XYZ file of C-alpha atoms in Angstrom:
670
model
C -22.524 83.873 57.635
C -21.537 80.423 58.833
C -24.699 78.932 57.630
C -24.142 80.595 54.291
C -20.602 79.141 54.088
C -21.803 75.684 54.864
C -24.389 75.812 52.261
C -21.706 76.795 49.945
C -19.575 73.730 50.697
C -22.455 71.489 50.490
C -23.363 72.913 47.120
C -19.772 72.591 45.959
C -19.505 68.986 47.173
C -22.878 68.094 45.384
C -21.631 69.772 42.275
C -18.243 67.727 42.344
C -20.145 64.474 43.116
C -22.467 65.248 40.038
C -19.275 65.838 37.791
C -17.884 62.459 39.066
C -21.012 60.789 38.358
C -21.307 62.338 34.781
C -17.790 61.237 34.021
C -18.409 57.800 35.071
C -21.581 57.604 32.958
C -19.629 58.986 30.006
C -16.730 56.569 30.569
C -19.001 53.502 30.728
C -21.335 54.558 28.016
C -18.825 55.933 25.491
C -15.672 54.033 26.348
C -14.668 50.920 24.161
C -12.386 48.768 26.339
C -11.233 46.452 23.538
C -7.897 44.639 23.120
C -6.073 43.085 20.250
C -4.179 39.835 21.023
C -1.803 38.366 18.302
C -2.478 34.902 17.427
C 0.595 32.523 17.401
C 1.840 31.492 13.865
C 0.986 27.893 14.665
C -2.736 28.823 15.257
C -3.284 31.271 12.333
C -4.195 28.737 9.838
C -6.913 27.238 12.048
C -8.047 30.736 12.873
C -8.439 31.719 9.243
C -10.459 28.621 8.604
C -12.655 29.086 11.647
C -13.189 32.821 11.098
C -15.769 32.325 8.499
C -17.708 29.379 10.098
C -18.520 29.882 13.825
C -17.913 31.859 16.733
C -16.311 30.440 19.872
C -19.656 29.962 21.639
C -20.612 27.633 18.646
C -23.005 29.925 16.601
C -22.209 31.055 13.034
C -21.070 34.708 12.969
C -24.076 36.042 11.150
C -26.430 34.392 13.626
C -24.578 35.711 16.506
C -24.592 39.170 15.178
C -28.352 39.084 14.441
C -29.204 37.815 17.983
C -26.910 40.619 19.683
C -28.429 43.145 17.658
C -32.127 42.504 17.979
C -32.593 40.538 21.336
C -31.328 40.560 24.816
C -29.350 37.527 26.240
C -32.282 36.831 28.394
C -34.835 36.700 25.582
C -32.451 34.261 23.563
C -32.116 32.038 26.426
C -35.686 32.035 27.837
C -37.893 32.662 24.713
C -36.441 30.931 21.624
C -40.002 31.130 20.094
C -39.637 34.860 19.940
C -36.263 34.575 18.167
C -37.748 32.334 15.475
C -40.780 34.503 15.275
C -38.553 37.592 14.472
C -36.621 35.646 11.932
C -39.724 34.551 10.249
C -41.007 38.047 10.105
C -37.801 39.257 8.468
C -37.934 36.510 5.980
C -41.438 37.234 5.240
C -40.909 40.860 4.544
C -37.453 40.573 2.849
C -37.548 37.346 1.240
C -33.953 37.013 1.897
C -32.862 33.287 2.225
C -30.328 34.024 4.854
C -33.044 34.267 7.710
C -34.032 30.576 7.326
C -30.351 29.729 7.462
C -30.060 31.776 10.700
C -33.052 30.058 12.196
C -31.700 26.710 11.449
C -28.299 27.689 12.979
C -30.074 28.920 16.040
C -32.050 25.732 16.486
C -28.842 23.634 16.188
C -27.233 25.770 18.801
C -30.139 25.591 21.093
C -30.467 21.773 20.739
C -26.919 21.206 21.895
C -27.657 23.070 25.118
C -30.973 21.302 25.795
C -31.960 18.061 27.397
C -32.983 15.317 25.016
C -36.671 15.625 24.937
C -36.409 19.421 24.210
C -33.368 19.057 21.777
C -35.332 16.822 19.409
C -37.903 19.631 19.119
C -35.164 22.105 18.168
C -33.726 19.706 15.678
C -36.819 19.027 13.932
C -37.545 22.662 13.436
C -33.884 23.111 12.292
C -34.614 20.412 9.708
C -37.819 22.541 8.741
C -35.613 25.474 7.983
C -33.041 23.553 6.081
C -36.017 22.518 3.869
C -37.058 26.159 3.409
C -33.522 27.165 2.496
C -33.282 24.466 -0.127
C -36.695 25.017 -1.607
C -36.405 28.914 -1.911
C -32.543 29.259 -2.718
C -32.170 30.735 -6.052
C -30.744 28.886 -9.122
C -27.816 31.240 -9.086
C -26.941 29.984 -5.580
C -26.907 26.586 -6.734
C -25.194 26.536 -10.135
C -24.321 23.002 -11.135
C -20.574 23.995 -11.585
C -19.319 21.293 -9.234
C -18.410 23.963 -6.507
C -21.674 23.764 -4.632
C -20.007 21.730 -1.806
C -17.565 24.601 -1.300
C -20.213 27.316 -0.915
C -19.871 28.342 2.746
C -23.518 28.979 3.321
C -24.326 25.629 1.718
C -21.787 23.934 3.758
C -23.057 25.383 7.049
C -26.576 24.259 6.199
C -25.304 20.951 5.382
C -23.576 20.532 8.761
C -26.761 21.822 10.544
C -28.833 19.330 8.512
C -26.547 16.444 9.328
C -26.376 17.056 13.053
C -30.188 17.497 13.175
C -30.629 14.224 11.410
C -28.334 12.520 14.038
C -30.271 14.224 16.848
C -33.617 12.950 15.657
C -32.165 9.480 15.081
C -30.797 9.237 18.548
C -34.027 10.272 20.164
C -35.963 7.689 18.189
C -33.523 4.964 19.095
C -33.512 5.988 22.829
C -37.378 5.961 22.840
C -37.916 2.757 20.898
C -39.270 4.519 17.877
C -37.012 3.177 15.120
C -39.261 0.513 13.936
C -42.578 2.321 14.329
C -44.595 2.693 11.044
C -45.952 6.009 12.003
C -45.763 8.578 14.983
C -45.653 12.373 15.415
C -43.366 14.843 17.392
C -43.772 18.432 17.973
C -41.279 21.126 16.946
C -40.183 23.973 19.119
C -42.420 26.384 17.261
C -45.430 24.140 17.676
C -45.255 22.453 14.352
C -46.442 18.791 14.241
C -44.024 16.468 12.398
C -45.748 13.266 11.219
C -43.177 10.418 10.699
C -43.902 7.745 7.952
C -42.586 4.206 7.555
C -38.730 4.329 6.830
C -37.404 3.490 3.534
C -34.427 1.012 3.470
C -32.140 1.000 0.595
C -29.674 -1.546 1.927
C -27.687 -4.305 0.549
C -29.092 -6.664 3.157
C -32.695 -7.604 4.213
C -33.623 -4.901 6.901
C -34.680 -7.765 9.275
C -30.988 -8.847 9.403
C -29.926 -5.487 10.845
C -29.888 -6.156 14.585
C -28.575 -2.686 15.797
C -28.051 0.900 14.305
C -25.723 3.371 16.109
C -24.443 6.883 15.175
C -20.903 6.957 13.993
C -20.571 10.163 15.777
C -21.039 8.191 19.082
C -17.501 6.491 18.727
C -14.030 7.780 18.265
C -11.440 5.459 16.634
C -7.834 5.007 17.877
C -4.671 3.188 16.378
C -5.996 3.475 12.779
C -3.728 5.131 10.241
C -6.441 6.582 8.027
C -9.948 7.821 9.025
C -11.932 7.561 5.809
C -15.135 9.776 5.702
C -17.019 11.644 2.921
C -18.488 14.938 3.206
C -22.141 15.038 2.054
C -25.793 15.010 3.678
C -27.031 12.609 6.295
C -25.956 11.106 9.522
C -23.402 8.197 9.161
C -24.505 5.018 11.023
C -22.871 1.667 12.050
C -25.472 -1.091 11.152
C -24.726 -4.332 12.911
C -25.685 -7.477 11.003
C -26.900 -10.565 12.465
C -24.961 -13.747 11.359
C -25.970 -15.335 8.046
C -26.637 -18.772 9.308
C -28.006 -19.956 5.853
C -24.487 -20.029 4.436
C -22.565 -23.182 5.241
C -19.257 -22.440 3.745
C -18.667 -18.812 4.683
C -18.569 -18.197 8.471
C -19.941 -14.929 9.864
C -18.160 -13.478 12.839
C -20.132 -11.760 15.586
C -20.602 -7.986 15.326
C -20.342 -7.797 11.442
C -21.134 -4.217 10.399
C -21.837 -2.275 7.312
C -21.840 1.586 6.796
C -25.421 3.227 6.482
C -26.478 6.832 6.083
C -29.672 8.185 7.679
C -31.572 11.037 6.020
C -34.744 12.888 6.616
C -36.925 14.390 3.835
C -39.722 16.621 4.696
C -42.847 17.577 2.883
C -45.097 20.382 4.205
C -48.833 19.297 4.497
C -50.094 22.571 5.764
C -48.722 25.585 7.751
C -48.356 23.499 11.062
C -48.081 19.953 9.735
C -45.033 18.423 7.944
C -44.665 14.935 6.696
C -41.321 13.339 7.647
C -39.819 10.692 5.230
C -36.912 8.680 6.693
C -34.325 6.908 4.413
C -31.576 4.452 5.317
C -29.165 4.278 2.541
C -26.244 1.734 1.908
C -23.388 3.558 -0.056
C -22.629 0.168 -1.736
C -25.933 0.665 -3.680
C -26.136 4.464 -3.935
C -23.534 7.212 -3.791
C -25.897 10.160 -4.121
C -29.049 11.664 -2.882
C -30.759 13.827 -5.459
C -30.915 17.215 -3.963
C -34.374 17.836 -5.438
C -35.537 15.342 -2.760
C -33.792 17.527 -0.204
C -34.899 20.827 -1.789
C -37.561 21.125 -4.630
C -35.783 23.686 -6.718
C -32.212 22.398 -6.406
C -30.393 21.586 -9.559
C -27.390 19.659 -8.287
C -26.682 16.315 -6.747
C -25.339 16.179 -3.364
C -23.326 12.944 -2.185
C -24.261 11.099 0.813
C -22.400 11.666 3.848
C -20.481 8.407 4.822
C -18.181 7.102 7.447
C -16.194 3.882 6.248
C -13.647 3.665 9.143
C -15.974 3.593 12.164
C -18.084 0.590 11.140
C -14.910 -1.425 10.513
C -13.460 -0.398 13.894
C -16.728 -1.328 15.692
C -16.439 -4.753 13.967
C -12.719 -5.152 14.924
C -13.643 -4.054 18.613
C -16.307 -6.695 18.725
C -13.948 -9.626 17.962
C -12.863 -11.711 20.942
C -9.234 -11.176 21.872
C -7.314 -14.377 21.134
C -3.833 -15.473 22.079
C -2.397 -16.202 18.831
C 0.618 -17.966 20.072
C -1.657 -20.262 22.134
C -3.894 -20.978 19.039
C -0.714 -21.854 17.067
C 0.460 -24.389 19.796
C -2.932 -25.771 20.708
C -4.728 -28.109 18.398
C -8.137 -27.887 20.187
C -8.433 -24.026 19.744
C -7.224 -24.226 16.145
C -9.729 -26.813 14.968
C -12.688 -24.656 15.997
C -11.474 -21.544 14.279
C -10.373 -22.733 10.774
C -12.219 -21.560 7.839
C -13.535 -18.907 5.424
C -14.771 -15.724 7.070
C -16.722 -12.880 5.529
C -16.254 -9.297 6.460
C -19.707 -8.182 5.148
C -22.880 -10.138 3.940
C -22.230 -12.199 0.865
C -22.985 -10.401 -2.404
C -23.180 -12.464 -5.709
C -22.717 -9.205 -7.618
C -19.149 -8.755 -6.291
C -15.731 -10.320 -6.930
C -14.361 -12.329 -3.843
C -10.953 -11.270 -2.674
C -9.444 -13.821 -0.264
C -6.867 -12.555 2.195
C -4.530 -15.185 3.870
C -2.621 -14.194 6.725
C 0.985 -15.139 7.781
C 2.691 -16.915 10.587
C 1.109 -16.343 14.088
C -1.396 -13.918 12.726
C -5.090 -13.432 12.248
C -7.434 -11.804 9.858
C -7.231 -8.606 11.821
C -3.971 -8.022 10.159
C -5.837 -6.955 7.081
C -8.127 -4.306 8.627
C -5.827 -1.462 8.081
C -5.590 -2.398 4.296
C -9.344 -2.870 3.870
C -10.130 0.482 5.730
C -7.895 2.171 3.154
C -9.175 0.434 0.196
C -12.805 0.948 0.940
C -12.680 4.684 0.460
C -12.682 3.878 -3.246
C -16.206 3.664 -4.706
C -15.174 1.116 -7.334
C -13.614 -1.238 -4.442
C -16.873 -0.948 -2.531
C -19.158 -1.714 -5.377
C -17.158 -4.477 -7.176
C -15.308 -6.348 -4.469
C -16.147 -8.275 -1.241
C -13.386 -9.339 1.202
C -13.058 -12.773 2.608
C -10.459 -14.046 5.186
C -9.026 -17.540 5.402
C -8.168 -18.247 9.058
C -5.975 -21.165 9.923
C -3.292 -22.156 12.638
C 0.074 -21.461 11.265
C 1.496 -24.309 13.355
C 0.003 -26.736 11.016
C 2.079 -27.932 8.050
C 1.516 -25.576 5.075
C 0.372 -28.484 2.843
C -2.520 -29.177 5.449
C -3.447 -25.487 5.670
C -3.557 -25.359 1.774
C -5.530 -28.596 1.784
C -8.113 -26.877 3.957
C -8.204 -23.610 2.017
C -8.656 -25.672 -1.368
C -11.654 -27.511 0.173
C -13.206 -24.463 1.668
C -13.143 -22.586 -1.733
C -14.390 -25.459 -3.620
C -17.350 -26.097 -1.342
C -17.921 -22.249 -1.405
C -18.201 -22.606 -5.308
C -20.680 -25.390 -4.987
C -22.912 -23.399 -2.559
C -22.685 -19.993 -3.920
C -22.534 -20.313 -7.733
C -26.125 -20.580 -8.357
C -26.638 -17.850 -10.868
C -24.758 -16.736 -13.970
C -23.698 -13.493 -12.279
C -22.574 -15.159 -9.114
C -20.614 -17.693 -11.175
C -19.028 -14.992 -13.337
C -17.757 -13.084 -10.252
C -16.636 -16.172 -8.331
C -14.612 -17.047 -11.452
C -12.643 -13.776 -11.144
C -11.539 -14.500 -7.637
C -8.210 -12.767 -6.381
C -6.047 -14.218 -3.716
C -3.731 -12.156 -1.518
C -1.208 -13.946 0.671
C 1.120 -12.485 3.250
C 4.207 -14.336 4.099
C 3.267 -17.902 4.962
C -0.192 -17.025 3.544
C 1.391 -16.567 0.177
C 2.984 -20.070 0.243
C -0.455 -21.622 0.927
C -1.696 -19.551 -2.063
C 1.087 -20.638 -4.330
C 0.516 -24.381 -3.579
C -3.004 -24.039 -4.973
C -1.928 -22.413 -8.132
C 0.780 -24.651 -9.410
C 0.582 -25.706 -13.088
C 1.662 -29.338 -12.299
C -0.600 -30.748 -9.715
C 2.009 -33.628 -9.024
C 5.133 -31.441 -8.921
C 5.320 -30.892 -5.224
C 4.987 -34.530 -4.189
C 7.426 -35.770 -6.932
C 9.957 -33.129 -6.005
C 10.153 -33.815 -2.286
C 10.223 -37.584 -2.824
C 12.297 -37.840 -6.020
C 9.585 -40.439 -7.120
C 7.110 -40.504 -9.829
C 3.470 -39.945 -8.887
C 2.457 -43.319 -10.353
C 5.156 -45.310 -8.388
C 4.030 -43.647 -4.974
C 0.480 -44.261 -5.901
C 1.129 -47.979 -6.583
C 2.782 -48.478 -3.144
C -0.273 -47.217 -1.243
C -3.053 -49.316 -0.193
C -6.709 -48.270 -1.032
C -7.478 -46.294 2.173
C -4.276 -44.315 1.956
C -4.542 -43.576 -1.851
C -7.641 -41.514 -1.503
C -6.123 -39.607 1.418
C -2.756 -39.212 -0.324
C -4.636 -37.846 -3.483
C -6.529 -35.237 -1.473
C -3.460 -33.942 0.402
C -0.842 -33.965 -2.426
C -2.666 -33.792 -5.611
C -2.585 -30.045 -5.826
C -4.874 -29.456 -8.773
C -4.774 -25.493 -9.442
C -8.074 -23.631 -8.628
C -9.692 -22.716 -11.971
C -11.602 -19.822 -10.521
C -8.607 -17.999 -9.258
C -7.470 -15.553 -11.850
C -5.080 -13.241 -10.019
C -2.793 -13.461 -6.951
C -0.794 -11.037 -5.086
C 2.198 -12.207 -2.965
C 3.343 -9.810 -0.195
C 6.502 -10.478 1.540
C 6.484 -14.177 0.761
C 9.349 -16.579 1.430
C 9.316 -18.505 -1.597
C 12.744 -19.851 -0.901
C 12.338 -20.005 2.945
C 13.695 -17.723 5.721
C 16.776 -18.338 7.715
C 14.755 -17.227 10.779
C 13.128 -20.478 10.854
C 16.416 -22.009 11.936
C 16.805 -19.862 15.066
C 16.738 -21.402 18.494
C 13.494 -19.909 19.452
C 11.915 -21.107 16.230
C 13.090 -24.608 16.803
C 11.760 -24.356 20.424
C 8.182 -23.240 19.185
C 8.316 -25.998 16.547
C 9.078 -28.710 19.085
C 6.276 -27.733 21.585
C 3.593 -27.320 18.930
C 0.840 -29.748 19.252
C -0.451 -31.339 15.918
C -4.226 -30.720 15.346
C -6.296 -33.782 14.800
C -6.610 -32.863 11.138
C -2.798 -33.416 10.738
C -2.555 -36.625 12.769
C -4.909 -38.477 10.429
C -2.455 -37.827 7.585
C 0.563 -39.027 9.636
C 0.694 -42.396 7.748
C 0.777 -40.534 4.396
C 3.283 -38.122 5.721
C 5.521 -40.847 7.184
C 5.330 -42.518 3.675
C 6.691 -39.377 2.116
C 9.592 -39.277 4.668
C 10.514 -42.949 4.158
C 10.565 -42.545 0.265
C 12.617 -39.365 0.528
C 15.115 -40.842 3.127
C 15.546 -44.158 1.054
C 16.548 -41.960 -1.835
C 18.943 -39.852 0.191
C 20.824 -42.142 2.488
C 22.804 -39.256 3.965
C 19.828 -37.605 5.560
C 19.191 -38.149 9.154
C 16.123 -39.754 10.559
C 15.140 -36.536 12.448
C 14.254 -35.010 9.051
C 10.809 -36.459 9.465
C 9.797 -33.702 11.698
C 10.271 -31.182 8.871
C 6.855 -31.391 7.339
C 5.023 -31.598 10.592
C 4.851 -28.035 11.518
C 4.509 -24.685 9.645
C 7.573 -23.188 11.280
C 9.769 -26.213 10.038
C 8.369 -25.614 6.441
C 9.979 -22.113 6.485
C 13.525 -23.447 6.754
C 15.155 -22.871 3.464
C 16.644 -26.477 3.565
C 13.194 -27.903 4.395
C 11.547 -30.437 2.122
C 8.530 -28.086 1.763
C 10.808 -25.320 0.349
C 12.536 -27.907 -1.983
C 8.998 -28.956 -3.242
C 7.828 -25.522 -4.137
C 10.912 -23.497 -4.747
C 10.865 -23.926 -8.605
C 7.390 -24.775 -9.193
C 5.610 -23.010 -12.034
C 2.250 -21.052 -11.846
C -0.819 -22.281 -13.897
C -0.800 -20.433 -17.294
C -3.975 -18.358 -16.874
C -2.889 -16.713 -13.663
C -1.737 -13.119 -13.429
C 0.342 -12.549 -10.302
C 2.111 -9.759 -8.584
C 4.859 -9.401 -6.040
C 5.040 -6.817 -3.082
C 8.416 -6.912 -1.342
C 9.634 -5.238 1.782
C 12.978 -3.553 2.229
C 13.583 -2.105 5.660
C 16.253 0.301 4.286
C 15.110 1.667 0.925
C 12.058 1.346 -1.405
C 12.537 0.304 -5.122
C 15.827 -1.164 -4.387
C 16.234 -4.973 -5.126
C 18.241 -6.790 -2.638
C 18.267 -6.358 1.093
C 15.631 -7.812 3.314
C 12.322 -6.774 5.222
C 13.947 -8.016 8.428
C 12.597 -11.546 8.053
C 12.576 -12.528 4.368
C 15.431 -11.540 2.073
C 14.707 -10.202 -1.413
C 15.984 -13.290 -3.219
C 13.536 -15.295 -1.335
C 10.445 -13.071 -2.144
C 11.363 -12.377 -5.798
C 9.485 -14.424 -8.437
C 10.141 -14.449 -12.168
C 7.296 -13.930 -14.471
C 5.310 -11.648 -12.116
C 3.324 -8.971 -14.026
C 4.620 -6.452 -11.439
C 6.982 -6.192 -8.683
C 6.940 -3.345 -6.155
C 9.626 -2.881 -3.392
C 8.407 -0.736 -0.511
C 10.365 0.604 2.413
C 8.870 -1.583 5.152
C 9.618 -4.186 7.709
C 7.939 -7.569 7.312
C 4.435 -6.419 7.776
C 4.670 -4.693 4.450
C 0.873 -5.358 3.797
C 0.191 -2.483 6.066
C 2.401 0.018 4.535
C 0.776 2.940 2.449
C 2.751 2.111 -0.630
C 1.665 -1.609 -0.553
C -1.951 -0.551 -0.007
C -1.830 1.744 -3.014
C -0.338 -0.992 -5.110
C -3.088 -3.474 -4.188
C -5.707 -0.701 -4.953
C -4.015 -0.410 -8.404
C -4.005 -4.119 -9.023
C -7.790 -4.454 -8.091
C -8.734 -1.505 -10.232
C -6.808 -3.030 -13.006
C -8.503 -6.363 -12.466
C -11.981 -5.157 -12.561
C -11.268 -3.327 -15.809
C -10.321 -6.446 -17.557
C -13.541 -7.422 -18.833
C -12.372 -10.614 -20.574
C -10.006 -12.432 -18.229
C -7.914 -14.947 -20.005
C -9.269 -18.465 -20.047
C -7.362 -21.544 -19.320
C -4.370 -21.995 -21.744
C -4.986 -18.592 -23.440
C -2.586 -16.376 -21.346
C 1.215 -16.400 -21.869
C 2.605 -18.969 -19.427
C 4.235 -17.489 -16.439
C 7.507 -19.141 -17.364
C 7.616 -17.212 -20.715
C 6.801 -13.743 -19.170
C 9.814 -11.485 -18.950
C 11.077 -11.106 -15.439
C 11.040 -7.731 -13.673
C 14.306 -8.377 -11.902
C 16.312 -11.605 -12.338
C 18.592 -13.071 -9.622
C 20.981 -15.872 -9.661
C 22.534 -17.616 -6.639
C 26.357 -16.980 -6.574
C 28.665 -19.545 -5.018
C 29.267 -17.678 -1.885
C 25.465 -17.752 -1.119
C 24.994 -13.987 -1.688
C 22.411 -12.960 -4.289
C 23.612 -10.894 -7.437
C 21.168 -8.972 -9.453
C 21.277 -8.729 -13.188
C-alpha cells in the first residue's frame, strides 16, 4: 500500500512537471512580448522621415525583413555569399527588380562592418547590383517627369552607389592604385572587376592635381552654410599644385577644387566586369547621363557635389597670420602683397577682385564665396581673385599697388580674344578700406585727388618737381581709371571717413606703424604734397604731415585723404552699387554699422543701394551675399556692357537716397 501511494505521488509530481513545461513551451512559443513606446513630439519628424529609409541597424527595412524571413543571423554574418545567392535566385525566378536593390543594400551594410580589404569586395559587388538595377528598371519606374530623384527606391540606390564609389576610391588611394592604368580586384561573390585608365574631365591638367581626398573624410566647423548637391558619385577635394607659370597671380598653398568620382560598369561575361572611372569637375559638367550609369535609363541625374568642404580645406591649409603684426611690420607686409587666386586661372571666366578692409585678409571673403558657389552660373562664369595688402600703408600706396598688379595681369593674361573679353568685364568688390582703394582707381578725373588735397593745379605741381620725382609723382598720383573694370560694389565703405579713426587706440596704432619700404621711397613726393598744402593753409599745424603716412590716419573724416576723395566722380562707363550696414534695422537710411555711419557709406549715382541689418562686417551677412549674387547674375546677363563714354555719367544718375549735411553735423534725409 505504501509503495502504491508513493508511485501515485511520483506520477502526480511528474504530471505536474509536464504541465509546467508545457505551459512554459506554450508561453515562449506563442507569447508576443511587444511594447509600444510613444515618441516625443520633437523626434516625430525625424522618425517619420527615417521610417521609410533604414532600420536602426543601418539596413533598409525591406532588406532587413528579407534576411530575417529567409536566413538565420549566423548565416547572414558568416555566409554572405549564401545571402547573395538566394537573392540572385529570387531575381532569376521572379524578375522583380527589388532583389538587386536588396543585394546592393546588403553589400553596403556588410562593407561598413568589414575591414578595408574585405569591404572593397562588398562595395564592388554593390556597384554591380546598382548597375543591374539601373539596366533593368522599367521605363515606368524612371519616367522623365522631373521627380526621379524623389523616388525612394532610386534614392536609396543612389546613396548605396555613392557610398560604394567612395569606398572603392579610398581603397585605391590607400593602396597606391589611383594612377595605375589597369588592375583588377575581386568582388565578394568571386567576380573579377577589371579597372581601366581613369577619364579626367577637369578644368586643370591632371598632372597639376597633387592630391585627392574624400569630402566625407572631413567635417566642417564655423561655416554658416554647407553647400552640397544631391546626385550620383563620391565628392572629392582635389588639391592643386601652385601655378608657377603665372607671374602676376599668386597661387596660395593648398588650392583646391571640387571633383566628383564616378564608376561606370560594363559586363564582359558572367564573371568579368569592366570598370570605367571618371573624375568630373562641376565647373565643366553638371550632369552625368544616366544611360551611362544604366543603359535603359531615360533621365539625367545630377552629379553629387560638395562645394563647402574643398573651400574649408583650402582655408585650413593657409598659415595663421597675426594681422595686427602684419599691419605694423613692414618686413612681413612687403612679402605678402599682391593678387591671389582662389582657383586655377581660367580665361573663360570673368574676374571678380575682392579687396579686404582694415586689419583683415582674404579669408574674410570665404563665407561669401562659399555661399555664391552653390549657383551654377557663378561657378561657370566667374573666378574670384583677392588683393592682399597691409592696411597700415597709406591708401594711395595700396591703390597704386593694386593698379599695377591689375595692369600687369592684363598684359600677361589677355592673350586671346576670349580672355580679353572676360578681363574687360572685371568686377571689383571692396569692403571698408578696400572700397576706398577701389574708388581711387575708378575716378573720372585722374588728377582730381592730387589737386584737391594740395589746392594746386596738376601742371603747377609737375613743374616744381625735378625729373626723378616727376615719374614717381605721376605713378603715385595720376589715378587714370582702369578701363577694364565695368562694375564695382562698395560694402560698408567710409567714403567720408569714420570718427573711430580719431580714437586714442587708433592714434596709438597709427604712431607705432612702421612704414614699409615701398612707402618710404615715396617720402619726398609725399612731403612735397604736405608742403604745398600747408603753404596754402597757414593755419594748419606741421603735424598734419603724418596724415598721409598710415591707412588709419586716412580714415579720419578731416584727413587730407578724405578731402581728396569725398566728392570725386566715378568714370562714366562704371556701374556701381552700395551695400550699407545698419546695426539696428534693415532698409532704414541713417544710423550706423557700429563703425561707419550711413551718411559716410552712401553714394549718389549708385545703380542700387541696399541697407542690411548688420555690424561693420556686412559682407558676411546673408542679405549682403544675396545682393552680391543678384548683382553678379545681372552683370553676366548684360551681353553688351557700355563702352567708355556711352553710359549715363554717374553724376547724372538719380540718387537712391540723397543726404545733405545739416549745420549741427547731423545727417538729414530727403
